[in-house]
Amino acid sequence: MAPPVRSVLPVVLLGCGGVGRHLLRHIVSCRPLHANQGVAIRVVGVADSSSLLVADLHSNGLDDALLTDLCAAKSAGSPLSSLLSRGQCQIFNNPEARTKVIDTASVLGKTTGLVLVDCSATYDTVGMLKDAVDCGCCVVLANKKPLTCTYEDFEKLVSNFRRIRFESTVGAGLPVIASVSRILSSGDPISRIVGSLSGTLGYVMSELEDGKRFSEVVKAAKSLGYTEPDPRDDLSGMDVARKALILARLLGQQISMEDINVESLYPRELGPDAMSTKDFLESGLVQLDKSIEERVKAASLKGNVLRYVCKIEGKGCQVGLQELPKNSALGRLRGSDNVVKTKQPTSVSRVEIYSRCYESAPLVIQGAGAGNDTTAAGVLADIVDLQDLFHKTD
Ligand SMILES: NC(=O)c1ccc[n+]([C@@H]2O[C@H](COP(=O)([O-])OP(=O)(O)OC[C@H]3O[C@@H](n4cnc5c(N)ncnc54)[C@H](OP(=O)(O)O)[C@@H]3O)[C@@H](O)[C@H]2O)c1
Ligand SMILES: *[C@@H]1O[C@H](CO)[C@@H](O)[C@H](O)[C@H]1NC(C)=O
């Protein structure tokens, strides 16, 4: 028999794209596991870019059948309002949806508590998240953007560090943030973090070693679902820079995006202001082949390979291409294609943390660092990790 429920965690989910839908499916499929641990997750609301679906007041949240249908509906491109006919829920369209999220945070913050989960990919949620923090709610993020706005916003969001989790913002499911936090709280000063933190760029760089053309590799990465719809979002290095900024701020650096040195893999002339995604894919990308091939060759002559690396030190942050010995740990880092031949190559991330205790032998965290499934699993672990704050006091 399952033990009594000790912690009920009400959740409002912002964003039900690739990651958000996987999260909902994980929540449903993990019900028996969580029940065994005395934990129950109640999804009281789910929002996308245009609306918010909320469970009826005093219900136990949206039921599992509805959550499953919600995932199917969103996958098929239907709006959240298509689920209204199921009963037990209400819909609010923007801008009322926003107000409703904040109202819910304010009411539940005072009573049962609430976990506001951000699996969107926008800056727009930062206001709601800050309001939720003010109401005493917990926050879980897969979305990096709220933590990479102004330093004041970052400070506000992490002001109660026990109520926020953002493990999946860096290295998807890999426990990078948790490791950094543990080292810091033990009083061991971190001097340096070095890593390969882009699933997309990791894949692209390792494919180039086999002599493949840059343009072909980027297109392949796109068709495997590894890149953003516009691959320039990855090739600009901005996604890696956001991860680097989150880590740097964790280390106490009061810096912003402008302070990070970011190397873009395409020039301004091929940027989003100058040409459409379609034109970039059809004619822009090939213009980059020659120069990248030359860099790969030049590195190879010296026994080196190119890796897109982020480096965080006392002096600041750098994000860009680096030549590394072929047999160094980062140089050997490849997609898992050479491990399991039958499987799709996945992208592998690696982070090395140097501190007083980990100086000659850094703490290394390595593994699959991207993907909807892994990222959603990281988000779920973050939610469950908050259970002690939701203990029933009866
Ligand atoms: N996939 C990965 O490997 C990975 C790894 C680590 C971190 N992440 C992060 O996880 C987040 C989600 O990624 P994804 O691949 O799931 O993105 P996605 O498929 O583009 O989904 C984004 C979702 O956010 C919704 N949304 C947009 N604006 C919103 C708003 N103002 N309020 C509420 N929802 C809003 C979108 O609504 P519509 O459905 O209406 O468009 C969509 O449902 C991103 O921040 C990403 O960087 C992803
Ligand atoms: C993640 O989910 C999105 C939306 O369903 C999909 O387009 C993308 O290909 C998925 N990514 C991977 C790596 O499977």
JSON list of N, CA, C and O in Angstrom, two decimals, residues 196-240:
[
{"chain": "A", "resi": 196, "resn": "SER", "atom": "N", "xyz": [31.94, 22.51, -22.55]},
{"chain": "A", "resi": 196, "resn": "SER", "atom": "CA", "xyz": [31.33, 22.46, -23.87]},
{"chain": "A", "resi": 196, "resn": "SER", "atom": "C", "xyz": [29.85, 22.30, -23.59]},
{"chain": "A", "resi": 196, "resn": "SER", "atom": "O", "xyz": [29.41, 21.24, -23.15]},
{"chain": "A", "resi": 197, "resn": "LEU", "atom": "N", "xyz": [29.09, 23.37, -23.78]},
{"chain": "A", "resi": 197, "resn": "LEU", "atom": "CA", "xyz": [27.73, 23.41, -23.25]},
{"chain": "A", "resi": 197, "resn": "LEU", "atom": "C", "xyz": [26.65, 23.57, -24.29]},
{"chain": "A", "resi": 197, "resn": "LEU", "atom": "O", "xyz": [25.51, 23.85, -23.96]},
{"chain": "A", "resi": 198, "resn": "SER", "atom": "N", "xyz": [27.01, 23.43, -25.56]},
{"chain": "A", "resi": 198, "resn": "SER", "atom": "CA", "xyz": [25.98, 23.53, -26.57]},
{"chain": "A", "resi": 198, "resn": "SER", "atom": "C", "xyz": [25.80, 22.19, -27.26]},
{"chain": "A", "resi": 198, "resn": "SER", "atom": "O", "xyz": [26.73, 21.68, -27.88]},
{"chain": "A", "resi": 199, "resn": "GLY", "atom": "N", "xyz": [24.62, 21.63, -27.11]},
{"chain": "A", "resi": 199, "resn": "GLY", "atom": "CA", "xyz": [24.33, 20.38, -27.80]},
{"chain": "A", "resi": 199, "resn": "GLY", "atom": "C", "xyz": [24.56, 20.53, -29.29]},
{"chain": "A", "resi": 199, "resn": "GLY", "atom": "O", "xyz": [25.25, 19.72, -29.91]},
{"chain": "A", "resi": 200, "resn": "THR", "atom": "N", "xyz": [24.02, 21.60, -29.84]},
{"chain": "A", "resi": 200, "resn": "THR", "atom": "CA", "xyz": [24.09, 21.81, -31.27]},
{"chain": "A", "resi": 200, "resn": "THR", "atom": "C", "xyz": [25.53, 21.97, -31.74]},
{"chain": "A", "resi": 200, "resn": "THR", "atom": "O", "xyz": [25.98, 21.30, -32.68]},
{"chain": "A", "resi": 201, "resn": "LEU", "atom": "N", "xyz": [26.26, 22.88, -31.10]},
{"chain": "A", "resi": 201, "resn": "LEU", "atom": "CA", "xyz": [27.62, 23.17, -31.55]},
{"chain": "A", "resi": 201, "resn": "LEU", "atom": "C", "xyz": [28.56, 21.99, -31.27]},
{"chain": "A", "resi": 201, "resn": "LEU", "atom": "O", "xyz": [29.51, 21.77, -32.01]},
{"chain": "A", "resi": 202, "resn": "GLY", "atom": "N", "xyz": [28.28, 21.24, -30.22]},
{"chain": "A", "resi": 202, "resn": "GLY", "atom": "CA", "xyz": [29.07, 20.04, -29.93]},
{"chain": "A", "resi": 202, "resn": "GLY", "atom": "C", "xyz": [28.93, 19.05, -31.08]},
{"chain": "A", "resi": 202, "resn": "GLY", "atom": "O", "xyz": [29.92, 18.50, -31.59]},
{"chain": "A", "resi": 203, "resn": "TYR", "atom": "N", "xyz": [27.71, 18.86, -31.51]},
{"chain": "A", "resi": 203, "resn": "TYR", "atom": "CA", "xyz": [27.44, 17.95, -32.63]},
{"chain": "A", "resi": 203, "resn": "TYR", "atom": "C", "xyz": [28.13, 18.46, -33.90]},
{"chain": "A", "resi": 203, "resn": "TYR", "atom": "O", "xyz": [28.84, 17.71, -34.57]},
{"chain": "A", "resi": 204, "resn": "VAL", "atom": "N", "xyz": [27.93, 19.74, -34.19]},
{"chain": "A", "resi": 204, "resn": "VAL", "atom": "CA", "xyz": [28.50, 20.32, -35.42]},
{"chain": "A", "resi": 204, "resn": "VAL", "atom": "C", "xyz": [30.02, 20.19, -35.43]},
{"chain": "A", "resi": 204, "resn": "VAL", "atom": "O", "xyz": [30.61, 19.72, -36.41]},
{"chain": "A", "resi": 205, "resn": "MET", "atom": "N", "xyz": [30.66, 20.55, -34.34]},
{"chain": "A", "resi": 205, "resn": "MET", "atom": "CA", "xyz": [32.13, 20.53, -34.29]},
{"chain": "A", "resi": 205, "resn": "MET", "atom": "C", "xyz": [32.68, 19.13, -34.44]},
{"chain": "A", "resi": 205, "resn": "MET", "atom": "O", "xyz": [33.69, 18.92, -35.11]},
{"chain": "A", "resi": 206, "resn": "SER", "atom": "N", "xyz": [32.04, 18.15, -33.82]},
{"chain": "A", "resi": 206, "resn": "SER", "atom": "CA", "xyz": [32.61, 16.81, -33.93]},
{"chain": "A", "resi": 206, "resn": "SER", "atom": "C", "xyz": [32.36, 16.22, -35.33]},
{"chain": "A", "resi": 206, "resn": "SER", "atom": "O", "xyz": [33.17, 15.47, -35.84]},
{"chain": "A", "resi": 207, "resn": "GLU", "atom": "N", "xyz": [31.27, 16.60, -35.96]},
{"chain": "A", "resi": 207, "resn": "GLU", "atom": "CA", "xyz": [31.02, 16.13, -37.32]},
{"chain": "A", "resi": 207, "resn": "GLU", "atom": "C", "xyz": [32.03, 16.71, -38.31]},
{"chain": "A", "resi": 207, "resn": "GLU", "atom": "O", "xyz": [32.40, 16.06, -39.30]},
{"chain": "A", "resi": 208, "resn": "LEU", "atom": "N", "xyz": [32.47, 17.95, -38.07]},
{"chain": "A", "resi": 208, "resn": "LEU", "atom": "CA", "xyz": [33.41, 18.60, -38.98]},
{"chain": "A", "resi": 208, "resn": "LEU", "atom": "C", "xyz": [34.74, 17.85, -39.06]},
{"chain": "A", "resi": 208, "resn": "LEU", "atom": "O", "xyz": [35.41, 17.85, -40.09]},
{"chain": "A", "resi": 209, "resn": "GLU", "atom": "N", "xyz": [35.11, 17.19, -37.96]},
{"chain": "A", "resi": 209, "resn": "GLU", "atom": "CA", "xyz": [36.37, 16.45, -37.95]},
{"chain": "A", "resi": 209, "resn": "GLU", "atom": "C", "xyz": [36.40, 15.34, -38.98]},
{"chain": "A", "resi": 209, "resn": "GLU", "atom": "O", "xyz": [37.46, 14.93, -39.44]},
{"chain": "A", "resi": 210, "resn": "ASP", "atom": "N", "xyz": [35.23, 14.82, -39.32]},
{"chain": "A", "resi": 210, "resn": "ASP", "atom": "CA", "xyz": [35.19, 13.74, -40.31]},
{"chain": "A", "resi": 210, "resn": "ASP", "atom": "C", "xyz": [35.24, 14.29, -41.73]},
{"chain": "A", "resi": 210, "resn": "ASP", "atom": "O", "xyz": [34.99, 13.57, -42.69]},
{"chain": "A", "resi": 211, "resn": "GLY", "atom": "N", "xyz": [35.53, 15.58, -41.85]},
{"chain": "A", "resi": 211, "resn": "GLY", "atom": "CA", "xyz": [35.67, 16.18, -43.18]},
{"chain": "A", "resi": 211, "resn": "GLY", "atom": "C", "xyz": [34.36, 16.59, -43.81]},
{"chain": "A", "resi": 211, "resn": "GLY", "atom": "O", "xyz": [34.31, 16.94, -44.99]},
{"chain": "A", "resi": 212, "resn": "LYS", "atom": "N", "xyz": [33.29, 16.56, -43.03]},
{"chain": "A", "resi": 212, "resn": "LYS", "atom": "CA", "xyz": [32.01, 16.97, -43.60]},
{"chain": "A", "resi": 212, "resn": "LYS", "atom": "C", "xyz": [31.96, 18.49, -43.72]},
{"chain": "A", "resi": 212, "resn": "LYS", "atom": "O", "xyz": [32.65, 19.20, -42.99]},
{"chain": "A", "resi": 213, "resn": "ARG", "atom": "N", "xyz": [31.12, 18.96, -44.65]},
{"chain": "A", "resi": 213, "resn": "ARG", "atom": "CA", "xyz": [31.01, 20.40, -44.85]},
{"chain": "A", "resi": 213, "resn": "ARG", "atom": "C", "xyz": [30.11, 21.03, -43.79]},
{"chain": "A", "resi": 213, "resn": "ARG", "atom": "O", "xyz": [29.06, 20.48, -43.45]},
{"chain": "A", "resi": 214, "resn": "PHE", "atom": "N", "xyz": [30.52, 22.22, -43.34]},
{"chain": "A", "resi": 214, "resn": "PHE", "atom": "CA", "xyz": [29.79, 22.95, -42.31]},
{"chain": "A", "resi": 214, "resn": "PHE", "atom": "C", "xyz": [28.31, 23.09, -42.65]},
{"chain": "A", "resi": 214, "resn": "PHE", "atom": "O", "xyz": [27.43, 22.77, -41.84]},
{"chain": "A", "resi": 215, "resn": "SER", "atom": "N", "xyz": [28.04, 23.54, -43.87]},
{"chain": "A", "resi": 215, "resn": "SER", "atom": "CA", "xyz": [26.64, 23.78, -44.25]},
{"chain": "A", "resi": 215, "resn": "SER", "atom": "C", "xyz": [25.82, 22.49, -44.18]},
{"chain": "A", "resi": 215, "resn": "SER", "atom": "O", "xyz": [24.66, 22.50, -43.73]},
{"chain": "A", "resi": 216, "resn": "GLU", "atom": "N", "xyz": [26.43, 21.37, -44.59]},
{"chain": "A", "resi": 216, "resn": "GLU", "atom": "CA", "xyz": [25.72, 20.09, -44.57]},
{"chain": "A", "resi": 216, "resn": "GLU", "atom": "C", "xyz": [25.44, 19.66, -43.12]},
{"chain": "A", "resi": 216, "resn": "GLU", "atom": "O", "xyz": [24.37, 19.17, -42.79]},
{"chain": "A", "resi": 217, "resn": "VAL", "atom": "N", "xyz": [26.45, 19.84, -42.29]},
{"chain": "A", "resi": 217, "resn": "VAL", "atom": "CA", "xyz": [26.33, 19.42, -40.89]},
{"chain": "A", "resi": 217, "resn": "VAL", "atom": "C", "xyz": [25.25, 20.22, -40.17]},
{"chain": "A", "resi": 217, "resn": "VAL", "atom": "O", "xyz": [24.44, 19.67, -39.42]},
{"chain": "A", "resi": 218, "resn": "VAL", "atom": "N", "xyz": [25.24, 21.54, -40.43]},
{"chain": "A", "resi": 218, "resn": "VAL", "atom": "CA", "xyz": [24.23, 22.38, -39.78]},
{"chain": "A", "resi": 218, "resn": "VAL", "atom": "C", "xyz": [22.83, 21.97, -40.24]},
{"chain": "A", "resi": 218, "resn": "VAL", "atom": "O", "xyz": [21.89, 21.86, -39.44]},
{"chain": "A", "resi": 219, "resn": "LYS", "atom": "N", "xyz": [22.69, 21.70, -41.52]},
{"chain": "A", "resi": 219, "resn": "LYS", "atom": "CA", "xyz": [21.37, 21.28, -42.02]},
{"chain": "A", "resi": 219, "resn": "LYS", "atom": "C", "xyz": [20.96, 19.94, -41.42]},
{"chain": "A", "resi": 219, "resn": "LYS", "atom": "O", "xyz": [19.78, 19.73, -41.08]},
{"chain": "A", "resi": 220, "resn": "ALA", "atom": "N", "xyz": [21.93, 19.03, -41.30]},
{"chain": "A", "resi": 220, "resn": "ALA", "atom": "CA", "xyz": [21.62, 17.72, -40.69]},
{"chain": "A", "resi": 220, "resn": "ALA", "atom": "C", "xyz": [21.19, 17.93, -39.24]},
{"chain": "A", "resi": 220, "resn": "ALA", "atom": "O", "xyz": [20.22, 17.32, -38.78]},
{"chain": "A", "resi": 221, "resn": "ALA", "atom": "N", "xyz": [21.91, 18.80, -38.53]},
{"chain": "A", "resi": 221, "resn": "ALA", "atom": "CA", "xyz": [21.57, 19.06, -37.12]},
{"chain": "A", "resi": 221, "resn": "ALA", "atom": "C", "xyz": [20.16, 19.62, -37.02]},
{"chain": "A", "resi": 221, "resn": "ALA", "atom": "O", "xyz": [19.39, 19.25, -36.13]},
{"chain": "A", "resi": 222, "resn": "LYS", "atom": "N", "xyz": [19.81, 20.46, -37.97]},
{"chain": "A", "resi": 222, "resn": "LYS", "atom": "CA", "xyz": [18.47, 21.05, -37.96]},
{"chain": "A", "resi": 222, "resn": "LYS", "atom": "C", "xyz": [17.42, 19.97, -38.18]},
{"chain": "A", "resi": 222, "resn": "LYS", "atom": "O", "xyz": [16.42, 19.92, -37.48]},
{"chain": "A", "resi": 223, "resn": "SER", "atom": "N", "xyz": [17.70, 19.07, -39.13]},
{"chain": "A", "resi": 223, "resn": "SER", "atom": "CA", "xyz": [16.68, 18.06, -39.42]},
{"chain": "A", "resi": 223, "resn": "SER", "atom": "C", "xyz": [16.57, 17.02, -38.29]},
{"chain": "A", "resi": 223, "resn": "SER", "atom": "O", "xyz": [15.54, 16.37, -38.14]},
{"chain": "A", "resi": 224, "resn": "LEU", "atom": "N", "xyz": [17.62, 16.89, -37.48]},
{"chain": "A", "resi": 224, "resn": "LEU", "atom": "CA", "xyz": [17.54, 15.99, -36.32]},
{"chain": "A", "resi": 224, "resn": "LEU", "atom": "C", "xyz": [16.82, 16.65, -35.15]},
{"chain": "A", "resi": 224, "resn": "LEU", "atom": "O", "xyz": [16.62, 16.03, -34.10]},
{"chain": "A", "resi": 225, "resn": "GLY", "atom": "N", "xyz": [16.46, 17.93, -35.32]},
{"chain": "A", "resi": 225, "resn": "GLY", "atom": "CA", "xyz": [15.77, 18.64, -34.24]},
{"chain": "A", "resi": 225, "resn": "GLY", "atom": "C", "xyz": [16.72, 19.18, -33.20]},
{"chain": "A", "resi": 225, "resn": "GLY", "atom": "O", "xyz": [16.32, 19.54, -32.09]},
{"chain": "A", "resi": 226, "resn": "TYR", "atom": "N", "xyz": [18.04, 19.25, -33.51]},
{"chain": "A", "resi": 226, "resn": "TYR", "atom": "CA", "xyz": [19.03, 19.73, -32.54]},
{"chain": "A", "resi": 226, "resn": "TYR", "atom": "C", "xyz": [19.13, 21.24, -32.47]},
{"chain": "A", "resi": 226, "resn": "TYR", "atom": "O", "xyz": [19.62, 21.78, -31.49]},
{"chain": "A", "resi": 227, "resn": "THR", "atom": "N", "xyz": [18.73, 21.91, -33.55]},
{"chain": "A", "resi": 227, "resn": "THR", "atom": "CA", "xyz": [18.91, 23.37, -33.57]},
{"chain": "A", "resi": 227, "resn": "THR", "atom": "C", "xyz": [17.58, 24.07, -33.31]},
{"chain": "A", "resi": 227, "resn": "THR", "atom": "O", "xyz": [16.52, 23.46, -33.35]},
{"chain": "A", "resi": 228, "resn": "GLU", "atom": "N", "xyz": [17.69, 25.34, -33.03]},
{"chain": "A", "resi": 228, "resn": "GLU", "atom": "CA", "xyz": [16.50, 26.18, -32.99]},
{"chain": "A", "resi": 228, "resn": "GLU", "atom": "C", "xyz": [15.97, 26.26, -34.43]},
{"chain": "A", "resi": 228, "resn": "GLU", "atom": "O", "xyz": [16.70, 25.96, -35.37]},
{"chain": "A", "resi": 229, "resn": "PRO", "atom": "N", "xyz": [14.69, 26.66, -34.59]},
{"chain": "A", "resi": 229, "resn": "PRO", "atom": "CA", "xyz": [14.14, 26.78, -35.95]},
{"chain": "A", "resi": 229, "resn": "PRO", "atom": "C", "xyz": [15.06, 27.61, -36.86]},
{"chain": "A", "resi": 229, "resn": "PRO", "atom": "O", "xyz": [15.26, 27.27, -38.02]},
{"chain": "A", "resi": 230, "resn": "ASP", "atom": "N", "xyz": [15.58, 28.71, -36.32]},
{"chain": "A", "resi": 230, "resn": "ASP", "atom": "CA", "xyz": [16.61, 29.45, -37.05]},
{"chain": "A", "resi": 230, "resn": "ASP", "atom": "C", "xyz": [17.95, 29.06, -36.43]},
{"chain": "A", "resi": 230, "resn": "ASP", "atom": "O", "xyz": [18.27, 29.48, -35.32]},
{"chain": "A", "resi": 231, "resn": "PRO", "atom": "N", "xyz": [18.76, 28.25, -37.15]},
{"chain": "A", "resi": 231, "resn": "PRO", "atom": "CA", "xyz": [20.01, 27.74, -36.56]},
{"chain": "A", "resi": 231, "resn": "PRO", "atom": "C", "xyz": [20.96, 28.85, -36.13]},
{"chain": "A", "resi": 231, "resn": "PRO", "atom": "O", "xyz": [21.88, 28.60, -35.34]},
{"chain": "A", "resi": 232, "resn": "ARG", "atom": "N", "xyz": [20.74, 30.06, -36.62]},
{"chain": "A", "resi": 232, "resn": "ARG", "atom": "CA", "xyz": [21.62, 31.17, -36.21]},
{"chain": "A", "resi": 232, "resn": "ARG", "atom": "C", "xyz": [21.50, 31.45, -34.72]},
{"chain": "A", "resi": 232, "resn": "ARG", "atom": "O", "xyz": [22.43, 31.99, -34.11]},
{"chain": "A", "resi": 233, "resn": "ASP", "atom": "N", "xyz": [20.35, 31.07, -34.12]},
{"chain": "A", "resi": 233, "resn": "ASP", "atom": "CA", "xyz": [20.21, 31.24, -32.67]},
{"chain": "A", "resi": 233, "resn": "ASP", "atom": "C", "xyz": [21.27, 30.41, -31.94]},
{"chain": "A", "resi": 233, "resn": "ASP", "atom": "O", "xyz": [21.71, 30.78, -30.85]},
{"chain": "A", "resi": 234, "resn": "ASP", "atom": "N", "xyz": [21.65, 29.28, -32.52]},
{"chain": "A", "resi": 234, "resn": "ASP", "atom": "CA", "xyz": [22.71, 28.46, -31.92]},
{"chain": "A", "resi": 234, "resn": "ASP", "atom": "C", "xyz": [24.08, 28.94, -32.37]},
{"chain": "A", "resi": 234, "resn": "ASP", "atom": "O", "xyz": [25.01, 29.05, -31.58]},
{"chain": "A", "resi": 235, "resn": "LEU", "atom": "N", "xyz": [24.20, 29.20, -33.70]},
{"chain": "A", "resi": 235, "resn": "LEU", "atom": "CA", "xyz": [25.51, 29.56, -34.27]},
{"chain": "A", "resi": 235, "resn": "LEU", "atom": "C", "xyz": [26.03, 30.89, -33.75]},
{"chain": "A", "resi": 235, "resn": "LEU", "atom": "O", "xyz": [27.23, 31.15, -33.79]},
{"chain": "A", "resi": 236, "resn": "SER", "atom": "N", "xyz": [25.15, 31.74, -33.27]},
{"chain": "A", "resi": 236, "resn": "SER", "atom": "CA", "xyz": [25.58, 33.03, -32.72]},
{"chain": "A", "resi": 236, "resn": "SER", "atom": "C", "xyz": [26.32, 32.86, -31.40]},
{"chain": "A", "resi": 236, "resn": "SER", "atom": "O", "xyz": [27.00, 33.77, -30.94]},
{"chain": "A", "resi": 237, "resn": "GLY", "atom": "N", "xyz": [26.16, 31.70, -30.78]},
{"chain": "A", "resi": 237, "resn": "GLY", "atom": "CA", "xyz": [26.79, 31.47, -29.47]},
{"chain": "A", "resi": 237, "resn": "GLY", "atom": "C", "xyz": [26.01, 32.07, -28.32]},
{"chain": "A", "resi": 237, "resn": "GLY", "atom": "O", "xyz": [26.40, 31.92, -27.16]},
{"chain": "A", "resi": 238, "resn": "MET", "atom": "N", "xyz": [24.88, 32.73, -28.61]},
{"chain": "A", "resi": 238, "resn": "MET", "atom": "CA", "xyz": [24.14, 33.41, -27.54]},
{"chain": "A", "resi": 238, "resn": "MET", "atom": "C", "xyz": [23.57, 32.44, -26.51]},
{"chain": "A", "resi": 238, "resn": "MET", "atom": "O", "xyz": [23.50, 32.75, -25.32]},
{"chain": "A", "resi": 239, "resn": "ASP", "atom": "N", "xyz": [23.16, 31.26, -26.97]},
{"chain": "A", "resi": 239, "resn": "ASP", "atom": "CA", "xyz": [22.60, 30.29, -26.03]},
{"chain": "A", "resi": 239, "resn": "ASP", "atom": "C", "xyz": [23.67, 29.83, -25.03]},
{"chain": "A", "resi": 239, "resn": "ASP", "atom": "O", "xyz": [23.42, 29.73, -23.83]},
{"chain": "A", "resi": 240, "resn": "VAL", "atom": "N", "xyz": [24.88, 29.60, -25.55]},
{"chain": "A", "resi": 240, "resn": "VAL", "atom": "CA", "xyz": [26.00, 29.23, -24.67]},
{"chain": "A", "resi": 240, "resn": "VAL", "atom": "C", "xyz": [26.34, 30.40, -23.74]},
{"chain": "A", "resi": 240, "resn": "VAL", "atom": "O", "xyz": [26.60, 30.20, -22.55]}
]
